């Protein structure tokens, strides 16, 4: 939703926000479908992947704001 709201302001980089949102939904589905059988290390790995994509998204948005 955030990506769609800021589509006009961040014309070049709004897709980064969209990809991060989709990754969040996929990771949430994996966690929900795998619980309670999923191991703690798998949960930590998925959260770590989510944090990496979120950080990359924020970097992309910051670069777009700096250029704009």
CSV table of N, CA and C in Angstrom, one decimal:
chain,number,residue,atom,x,y,z
A,1,UNK,N,0.8,-1.2,0.0
A,1,UNK,CA,0.0,0.0,0.0
A,1,UNK,C,0.9,1.3,0.0
A,2,UNK,N,2.0,1.2,0.7
A,2,UNK,CA,2.9,2.4,0.8
A,2,UNK,C,3.5,2.6,-0.6
A,3,UNK,N,3.8,1.6,-1.3
A,3,UNK,CA,4.4,1.8,-2.6
A,3,UNK,C,3.4,2.4,-3.6
A,4,UNK,N,2.1,2.0,-3.5
A,4,UNK,CA,1.1,2.5,-4.4
A,4,UNK,C,0.8,4.0,-4.0
A,5,UNK,N,0.9,4.3,-2.8
A,5,UNK,CA,0.6,5.7,-2.4
A,5,UNK,C,1.7,6.7,-2.9
A,6,UNK,N,3.0,6.2,-2.9
A,6,UNK,CA,4.1,7.0,-3.2
A,6,UNK,C,4.6,6.8,-4.7
A,7,UNK,N,3.7,6.2,-5.5
A,7,UNK,CA,4.1,6.0,-6.9
A,7,UNK,C,4.3,7.3,-7.6
A,8,UNK,N,3.6,8.3,-7.3
A,8,UNK,CA,3.8,9.6,-8.0
A,8,UNK,C,5.0,10.3,-7.6
A,9,UNK,N,5.4,10.3,-6.3
A,9,UNK,CA,6.5,11.0,-5.8
A,9,UNK,C,7.8,10.3,-6.2
A,10,UNK,N,7.8,9.0,-6.1
A,10,UNK,CA,9.0,8.2,-6.4
A,10,UNK,C,8.9,7.4,-7.7
A,11,UNK,N,8.8,8.1,-8.8
A,11,UNK,CA,8.5,7.5,-10.0
A,11,UNK,C,9.5,6.4,-10.4
A,12,UNK,N,10.8,6.6,-10.1
A,12,UNK,CA,11.8,5.7,-10.5
A,12,UNK,C,12.0,4.5,-9.6
A,13,UNK,N,11.7,4.7,-8.3
A,13,UNK,CA,12.0,3.8,-7.3
A,13,UNK,C,10.9,3.2,-6.5
A,14,UNK,N,9.6,3.4,-6.9
A,14,UNK,CA,8.5,2.9,-6.2
A,14,UNK,C,8.4,1.4,-6.3
A,15,UNK,N,9.0,0.8,-7.3
A,15,UNK,CA,9.0,-0.6,-7.4
A,15,UNK,C,9.8,-1.3,-6.3
A,16,UNK,N,10.8,-0.6,-5.8
A,16,UNK,CA,11.5,-1.2,-4.6
A,16,UNK,C,10.6,-1.4,-3.4
A,17,UNK,N,9.7,-0.4,-3.2
A,17,UNK,CA,8.8,-0.6,-2.1
A,17,UNK,C,7.8,-1.7,-2.4
A,18,UNK,N,7.4,-1.8,-3.6
A,18,UNK,CA,6.4,-2.9,-4.0
A,18,UNK,C,7.1,-4.3,-3.8
A,19,UNK,N,8.3,-4.4,-4.2
A,19,UNK,CA,9.0,-5.7,-4.0
A,19,UNK,C,9.2,-6.0,-2.6
A,20,UNK,N,9.5,-5.1,-1.7
A,20,UNK,CA,9.7,-5.3,-0.3
A,20,UNK,C,8.3,-5.7,0.3
A,21,UNK,N,7.2,-5.1,-0.1
A,21,UNK,CA,5.9,-5.5,0.4
A,21,UNK,C,5.5,-6.9,0.0
A,22,UNK,N,5.8,-7.2,-1.2
A,22,UNK,CA,5.5,-8.6,-1.6
A,22,UNK,C,6.4,-9.6,-0.9
A,23,UNK,N,7.6,-9.3,-0.7
A,23,UNK,CA,8.5,-10.2,0.1
A,23,UNK,C,8.0,-10.3,1.6
A,24,UNK,N,7.5,-9.2,2.1
A,24,UNK,CA,6.9,-9.3,3.5
A,24,UNK,C,5.7,-10.3,3.5
A,25,UNK,N,4.9,-10.2,2.5
A,25,UNK,CA,3.7,-11.1,2.4
A,25,UNK,C,4.1,-12.5,2.2
A,26,UNK,N,5.1,-12.8,1.4
A,26,UNK,CA,5.6,-14.1,1.2
A,26,UNK,C,6.2,-14.7,2.4
A,27,UNK,N,7.0,-13.9,3.1
A,27,UNK,CA,7.6,-14.4,4.3
A,27,UNK,C,6.6,-14.7,5.4
A,28,UNK,N,5.6,-13.8,5.5
A,28,UNK,CA,4.5,-14.0,6.5
A,28,UNK,C,3.8,-15.3,6.2
A,29,UNK,N,3.5,-15.6,4.9
A,29,UNK,CA,2.8,-16.8,4.5
A,29,UNK,C,3.6,-18.0,4.8
A,30,UNK,N,4.9,-18.0,4.6
A,30,UNK,CA,5.8,-19.1,4.9
A,30,UNK,C,5.8,-19.4,6.4
A,31,UNK,N,5.9,-18.3,7.2
A,31,UNK,CA,5.9,-18.5,8.6
A,31,UNK,C,4.5,-19.1,9.1
A,32,UNK,N,3.5,-18.5,8.6
A,32,UNK,CA,2.1,-19.0,9.1
A,32,UNK,C,1.9,-20.4,8.7
A,33,UNK,N,2.2,-20.8,7.5
A,33,UNK,CA,2.0,-22.1,7.0
A,33,UNK,C,2.9,-23.1,7.6
A,34,UNK,N,4.1,-22.7,8.1
A,34,UNK,CA,5.1,-23.6,8.6
A,34,UNK,C,4.9,-23.8,10.1
A,35,UNK,N,4.2,-22.9,10.8
A,35,UNK,CA,4.1,-23.0,12.3
A,35,UNK,C,3.1,-24.1,12.7
A,36,UNK,N,3.3,-24.8,13.7
A,36,UNK,CA,4.3,-24.7,14.7
A,36,UNK,C,5.5,-25.6,14.4
A,37,UNK,N,5.5,-26.3,13.2
A,37,UNK,CA,6.6,-27.2,12.9
A,37,UNK,C,7.9,-26.5,12.5
A,38,UNK,N,7.9,-25.2,12.2
A,38,UNK,CA,9.1,-24.6,11.8
A,38,UNK,C,10.1,-24.4,12.9
A,39,UNK,N,11.3,-24.6,12.6
A,39,UNK,CA,12.4,-24.4,13.6
A,39,UNK,C,12.7,-23.0,13.9
A,40,UNK,N,13.2,-22.7,15.0
A,40,UNK,CA,13.5,-21.3,15.3
A,40,UNK,C,14.6,-20.7,14.4
A,41,UNK,N,15.5,-21.5,13.9
A,41,UNK,CA,16.5,-21.0,13.0
A,41,UNK,C,15.9,-20.6,11.7
A,42,UNK,N,14.9,-21.3,11.2
A,42,UNK,CA,14.2,-20.9,10.0
A,42,UNK,C,13.5,-19.6,10.2
A,43,UNK,N,12.8,-19.4,11.3
A,43,UNK,CA,12.1,-18.2,11.6
A,43,UNK,C,13.1,-17.0,11.6
A,44,UNK,N,14.3,-17.2,12.2
A,44,UNK,CA,15.3,-16.2,12.3
A,44,UNK,C,15.9,-15.9,10.9
A,45,UNK,N,16.0,-16.9,10.1
A,45,UNK,CA,16.5,-16.7,8.7
A,45,UNK,C,15.5,-15.9,7.9
A,46,UNK,N,14.3,-16.2,8.0
A,46,UNK,CA,13.3,-15.5,7.2
A,46,UNK,C,13.2,-14.0,7.7
A,47,UNK,N,13.2,-13.8,9.0
A,47,UNK,CA,13.2,-12.4,9.5
A,47,UNK,C,14.5,-11.6,9.0
A,48,UNK,N,15.6,-12.3,9.0
A,48,UNK,CA,16.8,-11.7,8.5
A,48,UNK,C,16.7,-11.3,7.0
A,49,UNK,N,16.2,-12.2,6.2
A,49,UNK,CA,16.0,-11.9,4.8
A,49,UNK,C,15.1,-10.7,4.7
A,50,UNK,N,14.0,-10.6,5.5
A,50,UNK,CA,13.1,-9.5,5.4
A,50,UNK,C,13.8,-8.2,5.8
A,51,UNK,N,14.7,-8.3,6.8
A,51,UNK,CA,15.4,-7.1,7.2
A,51,UNK,C,16.4,-6.6,6.1
A,52,UNK,N,17.0,-7.5,5.4
A,52,UNK,CA,17.9,-7.2,4.3
A,52,UNK,C,17.1,-6.5,3.1
A,53,UNK,N,16.0,-7.1,2.8
A,53,UNK,CA,15.1,-6.4,1.7
A,53,UNK,C,14.6,-5.1,2.2
A,54,UNK,N,14.2,-5.0,3.4
A,54,UNK,CA,13.7,-3.7,3.9
A,54,UNK,C,14.8,-2.6,3.9
A,55,UNK,N,16.0,-3.0,4.3
A,55,UNK,CA,17.1,-2.1,4.2
A,55,UNK,C,17.5,-1.6,2.8
A,56,UNK,N,17.5,-2.6,1.9
A,56,UNK,CA,17.8,-2.3,0.5
A,56,UNK,C,16.7,-1.3,0.0
A,57,UNK,N,15.5,-1.5,0.4
A,57,UNK,CA,14.4,-0.7,-0.1
A,57,UNK,C,14.6,0.7,0.5
A,58,UNK,N,14.9,0.9,1.7
A,58,UNK,CA,15.1,2.2,2.3
A,58,UNK,C,16.3,2.9,1.6
A,59,UNK,N,17.3,2.2,1.3
A,59,UNK,CA,18.5,2.8,0.6
A,59,UNK,C,18.0,3.3,-0.8
A,60,UNK,N,17.3,2.4,-1.5
A,60,UNK,CA,16.8,2.8,-2.9
A,60,UNK,C,15.9,4.1,-2.8
A,61,UNK,N,15.0,4.1,-1.8
A,61,UNK,CA,14.1,5.3,-1.7
A,61,UNK,C,14.9,6.5,-1.3
A,62,UNK,N,16.0,6.4,-0.4
A,62,UNK,CA,16.8,7.5,-0.1
A,62,UNK,C,17.6,8.1,-1.3
A,63,UNK,N,18.1,7.2,-2.1
A,63,UNK,CA,18.8,7.6,-3.3
A,63,UNK,C,17.8,8.3,-4.3
A,64,UNK,N,16.6,7.8,-4.4
A,64,UNK,CA,15.7,8.5,-5.3
A,64,UNK,C,15.3,9.8,-4.7
A,65,UNK,N,15.2,10.0,-3.4
A,65,UNK,CA,14.8,11.3,-2.8
A,65,UNK,C,16.0,12.3,-3.0
A,66,UNK,N,17.2,11.8,-2.9
A,66,UNK,CA,18.4,12.6,-3.1
A,66,UNK,C,18.5,13.2,-4.5
A,67,UNK,N,18.2,12.3,-5.5
A,67,UNK,CA,18.3,12.7,-6.9
A,67,UNK,C,17.1,13.6,-7.3
A,68,UNK,N,16.0,13.4,-6.6
A,68,UNK,CA,14.8,14.2,-7.0
A,68,UNK,C,14.7,15.5,-6.4
